[in-house]
Coordinates of C-alpha atoms and ligand atoms in Angstrom, one line a residue:
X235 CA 0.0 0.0 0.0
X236 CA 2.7 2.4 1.0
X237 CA 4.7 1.7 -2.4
X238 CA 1.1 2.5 -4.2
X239 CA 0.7 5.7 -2.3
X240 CA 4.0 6.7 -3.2
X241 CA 3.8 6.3 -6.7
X242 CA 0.4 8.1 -6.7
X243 CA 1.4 11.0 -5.1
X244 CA 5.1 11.3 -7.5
X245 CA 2.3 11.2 -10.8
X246 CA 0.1 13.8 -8.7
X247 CA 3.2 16.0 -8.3
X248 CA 4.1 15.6 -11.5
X249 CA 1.0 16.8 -12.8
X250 CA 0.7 19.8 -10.3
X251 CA 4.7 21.3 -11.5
X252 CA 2.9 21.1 -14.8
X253 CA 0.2 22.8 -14.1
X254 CA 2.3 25.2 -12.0
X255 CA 4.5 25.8 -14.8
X256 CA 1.4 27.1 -16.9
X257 CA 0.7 29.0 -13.8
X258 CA 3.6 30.7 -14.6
X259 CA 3.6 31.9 -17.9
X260 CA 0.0 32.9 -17.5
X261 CA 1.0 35.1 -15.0
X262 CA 4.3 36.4 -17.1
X263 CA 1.8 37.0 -19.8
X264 CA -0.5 39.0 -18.1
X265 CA 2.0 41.4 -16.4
X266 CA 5.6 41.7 -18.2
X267 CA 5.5 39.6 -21.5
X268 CA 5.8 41.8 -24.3
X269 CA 2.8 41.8 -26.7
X270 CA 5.0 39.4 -29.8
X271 CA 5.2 36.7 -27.3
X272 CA 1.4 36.1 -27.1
X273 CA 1.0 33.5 -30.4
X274 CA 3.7 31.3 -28.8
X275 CA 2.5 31.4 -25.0
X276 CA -1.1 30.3 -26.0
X277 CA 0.3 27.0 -27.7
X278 CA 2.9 26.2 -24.7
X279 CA 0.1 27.4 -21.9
X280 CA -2.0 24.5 -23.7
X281 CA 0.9 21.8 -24.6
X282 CA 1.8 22.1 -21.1
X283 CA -2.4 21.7 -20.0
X284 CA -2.6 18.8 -22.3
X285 CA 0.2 16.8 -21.1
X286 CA -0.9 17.5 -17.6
X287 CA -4.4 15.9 -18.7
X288 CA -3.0 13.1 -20.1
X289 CA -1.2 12.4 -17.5
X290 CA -3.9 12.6 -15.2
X291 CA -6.6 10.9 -17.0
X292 CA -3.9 7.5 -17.6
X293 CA -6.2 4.6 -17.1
X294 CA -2.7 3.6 -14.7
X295 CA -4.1 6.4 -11.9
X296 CA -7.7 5.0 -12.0
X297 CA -5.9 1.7 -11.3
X298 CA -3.4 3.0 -8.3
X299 CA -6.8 4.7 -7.0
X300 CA -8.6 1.5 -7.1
X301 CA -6.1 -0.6 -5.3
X302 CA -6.1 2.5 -2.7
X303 CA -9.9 2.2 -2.2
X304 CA -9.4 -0.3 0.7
X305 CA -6.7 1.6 2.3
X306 CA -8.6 4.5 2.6
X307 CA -11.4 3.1 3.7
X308 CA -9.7 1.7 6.5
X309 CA -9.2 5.3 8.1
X310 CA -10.6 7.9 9.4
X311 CA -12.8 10.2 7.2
X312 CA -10.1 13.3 7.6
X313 CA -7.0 11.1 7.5
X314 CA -4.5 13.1 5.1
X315 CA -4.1 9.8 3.1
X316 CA -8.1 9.2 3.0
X317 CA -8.9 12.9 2.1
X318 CA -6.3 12.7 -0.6
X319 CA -7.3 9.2 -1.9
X320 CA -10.7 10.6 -2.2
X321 CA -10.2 14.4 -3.6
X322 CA -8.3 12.4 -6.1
X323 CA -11.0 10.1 -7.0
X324 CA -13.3 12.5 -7.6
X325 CA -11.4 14.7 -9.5
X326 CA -10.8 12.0 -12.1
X327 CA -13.7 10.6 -12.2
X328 CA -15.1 14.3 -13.2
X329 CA -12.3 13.9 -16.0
X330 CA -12.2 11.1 -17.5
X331 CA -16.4 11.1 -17.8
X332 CA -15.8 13.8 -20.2
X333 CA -14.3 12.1 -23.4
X334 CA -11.3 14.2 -24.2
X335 CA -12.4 14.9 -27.6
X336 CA -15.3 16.8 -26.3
X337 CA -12.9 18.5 -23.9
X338 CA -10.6 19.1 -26.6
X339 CA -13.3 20.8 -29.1
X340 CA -14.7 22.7 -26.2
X341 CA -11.2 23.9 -25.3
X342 CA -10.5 24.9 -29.3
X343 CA -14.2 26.7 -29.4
X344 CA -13.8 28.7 -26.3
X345 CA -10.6 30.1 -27.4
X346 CA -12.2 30.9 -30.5
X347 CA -14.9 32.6 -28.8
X348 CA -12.8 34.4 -26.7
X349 CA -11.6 35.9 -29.4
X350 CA -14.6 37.0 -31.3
X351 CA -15.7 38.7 -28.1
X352 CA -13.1 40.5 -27.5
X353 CA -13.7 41.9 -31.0
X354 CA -17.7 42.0 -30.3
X355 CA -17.5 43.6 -26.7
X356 CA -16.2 47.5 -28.1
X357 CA -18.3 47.5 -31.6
X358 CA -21.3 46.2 -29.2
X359 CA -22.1 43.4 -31.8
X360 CA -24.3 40.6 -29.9
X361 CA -24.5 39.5 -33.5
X362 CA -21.1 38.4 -34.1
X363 CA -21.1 36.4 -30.6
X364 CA -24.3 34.9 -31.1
X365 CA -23.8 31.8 -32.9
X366 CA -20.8 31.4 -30.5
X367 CA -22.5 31.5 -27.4
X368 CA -25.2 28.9 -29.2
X369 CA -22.6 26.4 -29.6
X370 CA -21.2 27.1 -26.4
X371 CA -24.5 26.0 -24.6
X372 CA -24.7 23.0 -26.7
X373 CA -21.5 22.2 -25.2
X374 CA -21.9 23.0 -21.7
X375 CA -25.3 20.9 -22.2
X376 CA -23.0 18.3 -23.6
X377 CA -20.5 18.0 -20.4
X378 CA -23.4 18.4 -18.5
X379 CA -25.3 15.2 -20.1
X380 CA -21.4 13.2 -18.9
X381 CA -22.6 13.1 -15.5
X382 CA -25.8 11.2 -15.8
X383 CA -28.4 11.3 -12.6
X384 CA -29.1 14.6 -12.1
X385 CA -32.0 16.6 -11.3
X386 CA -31.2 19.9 -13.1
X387 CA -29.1 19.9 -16.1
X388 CA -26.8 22.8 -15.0
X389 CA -26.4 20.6 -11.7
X390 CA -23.0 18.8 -12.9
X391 CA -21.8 22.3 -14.0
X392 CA -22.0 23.9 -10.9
X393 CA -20.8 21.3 -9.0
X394 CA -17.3 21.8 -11.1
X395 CA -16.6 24.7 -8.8
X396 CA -19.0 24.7 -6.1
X397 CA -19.4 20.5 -5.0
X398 CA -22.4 19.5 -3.2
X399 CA -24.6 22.9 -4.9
X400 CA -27.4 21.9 -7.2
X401 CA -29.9 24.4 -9.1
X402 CA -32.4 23.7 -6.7
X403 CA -30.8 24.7 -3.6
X404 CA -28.6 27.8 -5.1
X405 CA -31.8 29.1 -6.6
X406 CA -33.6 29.0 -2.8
X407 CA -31.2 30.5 -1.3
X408 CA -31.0 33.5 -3.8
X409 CA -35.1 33.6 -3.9
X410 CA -34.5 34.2 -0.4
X411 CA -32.1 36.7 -0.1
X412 CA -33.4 38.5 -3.0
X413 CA -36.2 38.9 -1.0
X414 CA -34.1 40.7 1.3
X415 CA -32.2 42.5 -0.7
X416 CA -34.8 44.7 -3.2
X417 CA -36.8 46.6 -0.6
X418 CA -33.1 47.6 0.7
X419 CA -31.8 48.6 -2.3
X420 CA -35.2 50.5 -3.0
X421 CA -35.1 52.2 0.5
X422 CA -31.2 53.3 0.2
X423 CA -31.6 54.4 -3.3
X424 CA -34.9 57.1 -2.3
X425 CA -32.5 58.8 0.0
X426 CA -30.0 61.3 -1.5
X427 CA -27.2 60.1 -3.0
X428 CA -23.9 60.3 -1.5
X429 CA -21.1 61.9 -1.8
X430 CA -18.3 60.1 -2.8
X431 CA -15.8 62.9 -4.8
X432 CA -12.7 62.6 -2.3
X433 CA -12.2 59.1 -3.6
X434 CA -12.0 60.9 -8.0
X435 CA -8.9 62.9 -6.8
X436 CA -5.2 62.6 -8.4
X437 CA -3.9 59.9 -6.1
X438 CA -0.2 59.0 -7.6
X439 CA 0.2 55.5 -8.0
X440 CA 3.1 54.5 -5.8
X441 CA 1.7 55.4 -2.4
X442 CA -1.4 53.9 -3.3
X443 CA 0.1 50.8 -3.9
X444 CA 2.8 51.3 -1.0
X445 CA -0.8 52.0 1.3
X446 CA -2.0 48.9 0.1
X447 CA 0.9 46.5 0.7
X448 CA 1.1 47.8 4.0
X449 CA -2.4 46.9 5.2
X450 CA -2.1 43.5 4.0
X451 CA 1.3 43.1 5.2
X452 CA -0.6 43.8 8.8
X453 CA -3.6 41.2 7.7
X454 CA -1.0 38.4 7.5
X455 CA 0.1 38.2 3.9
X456 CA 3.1 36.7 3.8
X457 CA 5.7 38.8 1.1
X458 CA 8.6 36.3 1.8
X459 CA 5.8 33.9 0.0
X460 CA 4.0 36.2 -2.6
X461 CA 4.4 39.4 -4.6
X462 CA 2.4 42.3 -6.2
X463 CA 2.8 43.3 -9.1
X464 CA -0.3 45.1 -12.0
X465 CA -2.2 44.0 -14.7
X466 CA -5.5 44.5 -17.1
X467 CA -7.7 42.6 -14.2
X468 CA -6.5 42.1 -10.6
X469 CA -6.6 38.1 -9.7
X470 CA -4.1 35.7 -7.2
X471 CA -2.2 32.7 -8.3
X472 CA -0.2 30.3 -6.9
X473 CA 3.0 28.3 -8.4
X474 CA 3.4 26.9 -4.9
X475 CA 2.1 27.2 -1.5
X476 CA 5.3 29.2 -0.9
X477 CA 4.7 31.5 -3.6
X478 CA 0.9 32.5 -3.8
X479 CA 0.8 36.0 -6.0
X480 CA -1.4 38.6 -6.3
X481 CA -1.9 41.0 -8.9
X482 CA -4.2 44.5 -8.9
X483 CA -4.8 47.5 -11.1
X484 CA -4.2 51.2 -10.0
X485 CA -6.5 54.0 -11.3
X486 CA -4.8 57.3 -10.7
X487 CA -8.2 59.4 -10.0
X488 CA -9.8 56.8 -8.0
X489 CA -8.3 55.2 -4.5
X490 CA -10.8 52.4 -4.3
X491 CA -10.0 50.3 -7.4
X492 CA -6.6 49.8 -6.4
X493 CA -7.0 49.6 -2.6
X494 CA -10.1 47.1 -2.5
X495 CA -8.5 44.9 -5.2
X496 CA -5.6 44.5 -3.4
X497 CA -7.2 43.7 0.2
X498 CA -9.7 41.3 -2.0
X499 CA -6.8 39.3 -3.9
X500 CA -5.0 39.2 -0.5
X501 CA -8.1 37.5 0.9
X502 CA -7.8 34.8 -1.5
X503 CA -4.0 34.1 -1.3
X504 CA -3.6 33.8 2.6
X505 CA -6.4 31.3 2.3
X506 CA -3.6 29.5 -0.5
X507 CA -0.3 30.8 2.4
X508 CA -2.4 29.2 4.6
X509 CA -2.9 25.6 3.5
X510 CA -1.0 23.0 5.6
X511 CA 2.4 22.9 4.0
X512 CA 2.4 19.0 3.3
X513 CA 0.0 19.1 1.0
X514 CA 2.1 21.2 -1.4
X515 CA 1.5 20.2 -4.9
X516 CA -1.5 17.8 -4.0
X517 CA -4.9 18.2 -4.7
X518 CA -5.3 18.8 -1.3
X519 CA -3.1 22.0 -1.5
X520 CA -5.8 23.7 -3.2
X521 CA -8.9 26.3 -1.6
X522 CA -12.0 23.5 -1.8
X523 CA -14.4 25.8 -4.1
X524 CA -15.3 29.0 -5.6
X525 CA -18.0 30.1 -2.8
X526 CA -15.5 29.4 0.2
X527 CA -12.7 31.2 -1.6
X528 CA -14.7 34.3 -2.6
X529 CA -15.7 34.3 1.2
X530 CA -12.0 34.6 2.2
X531 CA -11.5 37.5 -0.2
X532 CA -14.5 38.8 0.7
X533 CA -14.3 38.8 4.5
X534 CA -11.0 40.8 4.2
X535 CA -12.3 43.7 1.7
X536 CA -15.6 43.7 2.8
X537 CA -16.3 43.1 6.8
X538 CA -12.8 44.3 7.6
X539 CA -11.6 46.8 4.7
X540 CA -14.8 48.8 4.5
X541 CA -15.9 48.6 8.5
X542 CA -15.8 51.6 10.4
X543 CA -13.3 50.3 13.2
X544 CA -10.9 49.3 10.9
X545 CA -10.8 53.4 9.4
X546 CA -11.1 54.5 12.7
X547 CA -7.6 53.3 12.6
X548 CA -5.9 53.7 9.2
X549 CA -8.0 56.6 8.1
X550 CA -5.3 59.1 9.8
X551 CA -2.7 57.0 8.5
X552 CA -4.6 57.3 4.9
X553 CA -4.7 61.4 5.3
X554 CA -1.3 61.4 5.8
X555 CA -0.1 59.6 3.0
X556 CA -2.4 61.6 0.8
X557 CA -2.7 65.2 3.1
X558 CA -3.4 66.6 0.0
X559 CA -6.6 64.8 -1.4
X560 CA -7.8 64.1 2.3
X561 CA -6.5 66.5 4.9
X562 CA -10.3 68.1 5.1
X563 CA -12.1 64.8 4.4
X564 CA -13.7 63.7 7.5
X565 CA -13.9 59.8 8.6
X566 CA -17.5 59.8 8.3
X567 CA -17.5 61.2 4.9
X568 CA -14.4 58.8 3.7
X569 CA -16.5 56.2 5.3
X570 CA -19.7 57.0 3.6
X571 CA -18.2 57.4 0.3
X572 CA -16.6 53.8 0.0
X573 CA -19.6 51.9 1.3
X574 CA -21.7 53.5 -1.1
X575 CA -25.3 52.1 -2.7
X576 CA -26.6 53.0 -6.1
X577 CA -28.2 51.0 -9.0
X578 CA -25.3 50.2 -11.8
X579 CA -25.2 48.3 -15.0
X580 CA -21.8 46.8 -13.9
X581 CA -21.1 43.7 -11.8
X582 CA -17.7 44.3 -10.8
X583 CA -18.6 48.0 -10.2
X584 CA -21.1 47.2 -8.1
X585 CA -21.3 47.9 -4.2
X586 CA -22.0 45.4 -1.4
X587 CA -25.7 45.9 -1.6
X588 CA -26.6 45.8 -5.0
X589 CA -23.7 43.5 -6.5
X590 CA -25.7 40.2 -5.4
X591 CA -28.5 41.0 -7.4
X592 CA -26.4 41.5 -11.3
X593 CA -25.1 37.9 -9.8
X594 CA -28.3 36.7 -9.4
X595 CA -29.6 37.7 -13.1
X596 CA -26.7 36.1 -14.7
X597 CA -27.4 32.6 -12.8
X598 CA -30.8 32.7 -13.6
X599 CA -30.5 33.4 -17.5
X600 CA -27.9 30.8 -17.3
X601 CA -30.2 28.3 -16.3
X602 CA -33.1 29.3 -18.4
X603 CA -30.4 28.8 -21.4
X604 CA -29.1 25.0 -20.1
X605 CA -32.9 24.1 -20.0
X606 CA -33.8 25.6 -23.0
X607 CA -36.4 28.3 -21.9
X608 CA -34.5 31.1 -23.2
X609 CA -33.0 31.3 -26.7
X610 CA -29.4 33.3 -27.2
X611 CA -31.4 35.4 -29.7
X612 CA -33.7 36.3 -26.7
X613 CA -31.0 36.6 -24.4
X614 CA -30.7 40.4 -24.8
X615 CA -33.6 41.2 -24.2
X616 CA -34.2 39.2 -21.0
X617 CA -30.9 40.8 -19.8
X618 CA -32.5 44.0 -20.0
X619 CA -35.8 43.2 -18.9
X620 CA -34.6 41.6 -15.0
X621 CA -31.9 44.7 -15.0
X622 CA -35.4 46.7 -15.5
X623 CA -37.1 44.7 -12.4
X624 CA -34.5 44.4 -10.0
X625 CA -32.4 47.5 -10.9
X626 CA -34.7 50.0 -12.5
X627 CA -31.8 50.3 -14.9
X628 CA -32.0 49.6 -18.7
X629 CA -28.5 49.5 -20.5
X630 CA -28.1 51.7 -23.4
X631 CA -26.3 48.8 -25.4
X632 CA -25.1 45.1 -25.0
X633 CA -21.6 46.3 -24.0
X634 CA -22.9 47.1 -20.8
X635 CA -25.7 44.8 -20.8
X636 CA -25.2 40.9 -22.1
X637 CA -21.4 41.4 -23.4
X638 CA -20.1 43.1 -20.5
X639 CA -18.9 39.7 -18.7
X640 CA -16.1 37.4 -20.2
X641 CA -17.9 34.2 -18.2
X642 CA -20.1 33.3 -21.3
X643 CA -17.7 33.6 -23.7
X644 CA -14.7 32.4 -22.6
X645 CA -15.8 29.2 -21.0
X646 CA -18.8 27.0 -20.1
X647 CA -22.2 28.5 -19.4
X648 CA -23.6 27.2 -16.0
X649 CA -21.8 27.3 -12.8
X650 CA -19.5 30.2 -13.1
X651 CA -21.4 32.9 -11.1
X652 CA -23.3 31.1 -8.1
X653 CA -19.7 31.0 -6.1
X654 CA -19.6 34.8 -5.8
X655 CA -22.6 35.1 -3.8
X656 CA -22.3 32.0 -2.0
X657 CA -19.1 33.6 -1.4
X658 CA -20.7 37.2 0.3
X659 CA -22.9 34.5 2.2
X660 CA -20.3 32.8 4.1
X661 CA -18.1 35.6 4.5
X662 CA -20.7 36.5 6.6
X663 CA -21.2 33.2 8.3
X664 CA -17.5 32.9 8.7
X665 CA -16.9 35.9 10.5
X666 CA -19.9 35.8 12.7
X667 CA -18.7 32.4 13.6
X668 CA -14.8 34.0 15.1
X669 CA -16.6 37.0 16.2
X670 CA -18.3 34.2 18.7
X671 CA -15.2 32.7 19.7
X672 CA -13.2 35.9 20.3
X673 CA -15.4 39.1 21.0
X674 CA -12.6 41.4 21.1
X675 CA -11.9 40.7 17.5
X676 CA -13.9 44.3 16.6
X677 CA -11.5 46.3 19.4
X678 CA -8.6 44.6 17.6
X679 CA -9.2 45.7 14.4
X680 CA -9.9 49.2 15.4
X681 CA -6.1 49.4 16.4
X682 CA -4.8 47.4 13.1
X683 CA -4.4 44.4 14.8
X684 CA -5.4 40.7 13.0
X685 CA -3.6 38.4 14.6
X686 CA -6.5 36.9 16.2
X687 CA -8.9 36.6 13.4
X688 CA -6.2 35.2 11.1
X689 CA -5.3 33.0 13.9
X690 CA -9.2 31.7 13.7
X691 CA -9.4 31.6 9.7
X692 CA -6.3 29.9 9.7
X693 CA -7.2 27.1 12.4
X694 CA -11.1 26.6 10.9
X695 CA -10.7 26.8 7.1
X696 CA -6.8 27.6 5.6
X697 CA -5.3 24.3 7.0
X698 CA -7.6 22.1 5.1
X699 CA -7.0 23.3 1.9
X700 CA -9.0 20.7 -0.1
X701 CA -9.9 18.1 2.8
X702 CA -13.3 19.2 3.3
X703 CA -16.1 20.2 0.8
X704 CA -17.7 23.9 1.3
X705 CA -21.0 22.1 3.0
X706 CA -18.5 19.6 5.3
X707 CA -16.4 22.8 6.4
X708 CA -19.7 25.2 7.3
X709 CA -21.2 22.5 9.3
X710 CA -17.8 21.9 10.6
X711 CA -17.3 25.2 11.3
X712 CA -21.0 26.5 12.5
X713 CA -22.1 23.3 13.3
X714 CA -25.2 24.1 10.8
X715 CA -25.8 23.8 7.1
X716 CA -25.1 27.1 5.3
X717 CA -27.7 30.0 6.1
X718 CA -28.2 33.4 4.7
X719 CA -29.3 34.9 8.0
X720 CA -25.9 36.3 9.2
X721 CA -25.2 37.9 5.8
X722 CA -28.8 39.6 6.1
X723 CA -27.8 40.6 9.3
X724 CA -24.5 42.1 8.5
X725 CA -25.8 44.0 5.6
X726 CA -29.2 45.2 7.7
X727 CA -27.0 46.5 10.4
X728 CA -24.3 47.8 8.7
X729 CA -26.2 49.8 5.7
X730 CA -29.5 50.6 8.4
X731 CA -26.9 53.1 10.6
X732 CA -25.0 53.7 7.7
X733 CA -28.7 55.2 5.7
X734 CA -30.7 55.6 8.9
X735 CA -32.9 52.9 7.5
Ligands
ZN1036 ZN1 -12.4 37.0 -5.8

């Protein structure tokens, strides 16, 4: 058994420095490569991706996992060995149902897509996409219909990134919070609107990236095992779990792009510093799903970057840097202006509030595509008509309206959005939950200290890296399946003194 292990785990490593590698150049590409290098990346980001497949998909792997079977079964649930026996089982039997020539057209259509949409998106030409996106839906429909047995088509598709999340239950929890969420958005959005000007100032670049570094230095990202550096669209990556990366973008004349980027990417990354280090290059050594790693990221930009005990202490730090732009700014007013509500056509633009809701319309049409109720030549208009209902906004062209995502066109449709709100959920859930076990964390943050609440993430979710799946780790965790009430609270509380609601 132990030889069998061994040899499993040197294929699994072998596979991961692969991957890794490509982890690499897609990150050189995307921040220093110069433009004449792009024809030859693509092909060696996907010879590298293919041999990693093959590799992982070798009929000699489903054998070593077989003979393993017993072995694992013989221990405890979260035994390292059983945990990695099973996150390995599953993740090949999720690819080797797919028959690779179905992967491998999908892959060569979605880059083909890509392309065209990047072309589409400026000259606002739903047109030219169209027939793309139709073939992508009979292919997402296609991977779907590899994983016979489920309830909802769009079911296997979801659970690629968030396991153990069907339709069904995604679509209650959103009814729900939806629920919530319009009258609030309605009853903010009567009042006046605020004032959020000191944030459009000239901010030179270099102290805000210098601010920003420093606050996440002081949340616990780890520099000896990461970096910063910019590009198009802020995102983390990891090539190991001692070298987890984040990337942001700076806008001159406004602080929060660059600022909330950065503590958002940082989120993700100490969730990847924070895996135990023997799982390194194992799929263990990997965050378990899109919803509990949008929580991490989440949690640090959202209920500790924009809470008022946390600028209670770095505001004056913040004035000083910048005495210029802010010297006369008050707290409140600074405060005020980067939690701010209003109705937007944008997603990533979006505030707390109202940025569930453009999630919420995408995962819906999404759906009604998979099952066939909508048509792509409908899809416009159906965009427009929910932004209409839950936004009162229409958008004056597809750019901003069905082409403004790359989701769609670079990649499958189903199961790409659902983890960003599951992620806001558990943020919530998470932080209520350490705010339980240590009740000075609040009076902590006010005086830029994290310790203790890294401490906690770090103990109830980092370690585990893959061992648990999202629902095992919130019940885990709060000793209860996932529920929206915290989040409901947190946003109630925070935006009723914030709008006198
Ligand atoms: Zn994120």
């Amino acid at each position: 058994m132990e030889k069998k292990l061994q040899e499993l785990k040197m294929r699994l490593l072998e596979i991961s420095d692969l991957n890794n590698a490509s982890a690499v150049l897609n990150w050189d590409q995307t921040t220093y490569m110069p433009s004449g290098g792009a024809a030859a990346r693509g092909r060696q980001m996907s010879t590298l991706a293919r041999i990693a497949h093959e590799k992982f998909v070798d009929p000699a792997v489903g054998k070593l996992l077989d003979d393993l079977q017993s072995y694992a079964d013989s221990l405890p649930y979260d035994h390292d060995d059983a945990s990695l026996i099973r996150v390995t089982r599953r993740n090949y039997d999720q690819q080797t149902k797919v028959p690779s020539t179905l992967l491998a057209a999908f892959f060569q259509h979605s880059a083909e897509s890509y392309q065209v949409w990047a072309k589409a998106r400026p000259e606002n030409d739903y047109t030219a996409v169209a027939p793309y996106l139709q073939k992508t839906v009979d292919y997402s429909r296609q991977i779907a219909e590899c994983f016979p047995g489920y309830d909802h088509i769009a079911d296997p598709l979801i659970d690629f990134s968030d396991q153990d999340m069907k339709a069904e239950s995604v679509r209650a929890l959103f009814a729900e919070l939806r629920q919530a969420l319009i009258p609030l958005v309605k009853s903010i959005t009567a009042q006046t609107e605020v004032d959020d000007n000191c944030l459009h100032q000239p901010y030179p670049e270099n102290k805000q990236l210098a601010f920003g570094q420093e606050v996440i230095k002081a949340y616990g990202y780890d520099f000896n095992r990461g970096r910063q550096d910019k590009t198009h669209h802020p995102y983390m990556t990891k090539f190991s779990l001692g070298d987890v990366r984040i990337t942001t973008r700076v806008k001159e004349n406004d602080l929060s792009e660059a600022l909330f980027s950065t503590l958002h990417e940082s989120g993700h990354a100490m969730y990847e510093q924070g895996i135990d280090m023997s799982y390194d290059g194992m799929p263990l050594g990997n965050g378990t799903s899109s919803g509990i790693h949008e929580s991490q990221s989440r949690l640090w930009e959202n209920q500790v970057g924009r809470s008022r005990v946390f600028w209670q202490h770095y505001y004056p730090q913040l004035q000083a840097t910048f005495p210029e732009q802010l010297a006369s700014v008050s707290l409140d007013t600074f405060y005020r202006a980067i939690n701010k509500v209003q109705r937007s056509l944008i997603r990533t633009d979006a505030d707390e509030v109202t940025y569930n809701l453009h999630v919420m319309i995408r995962f819906d049409l999404e759906l009604a595509l998979l099952e066939g109720s909508l048509s792509v030549a409908d899809l416009p208009e159906a965009w427009h008509a929910r932004y209409e209902q839950d936004l009162g906004l229409r958008a004056p062209d597809h750019r901003d309206g069905v082409l403004q995502d790359v989701h769609w066109y670079g990649g499958l449709v189903g199961g790409a959005f659902q983890g960003y709100t599951l992620g806001n959920i558990m943020s919530a859930l998470f932080f209520d939950q350490a705010l339980k076990a240590h009740p000075n964390i609040p009076t902590e943050l006010g005086q830029g200290q994290f310790g203790t609440l890294h401490a906690w993430l770090q103990q109830n979710i980092y370690q585990h890296g893959s061992k648990f799946t999202a629902n095992e780790l919130i019940e885990r965790v709060t000793g209860a399946p996932l529920t929206i009430q915290p989040y409901i609270n947190y946003l109630h509380t925070k935006y009723g003194e914030l709008y006198k609601l």
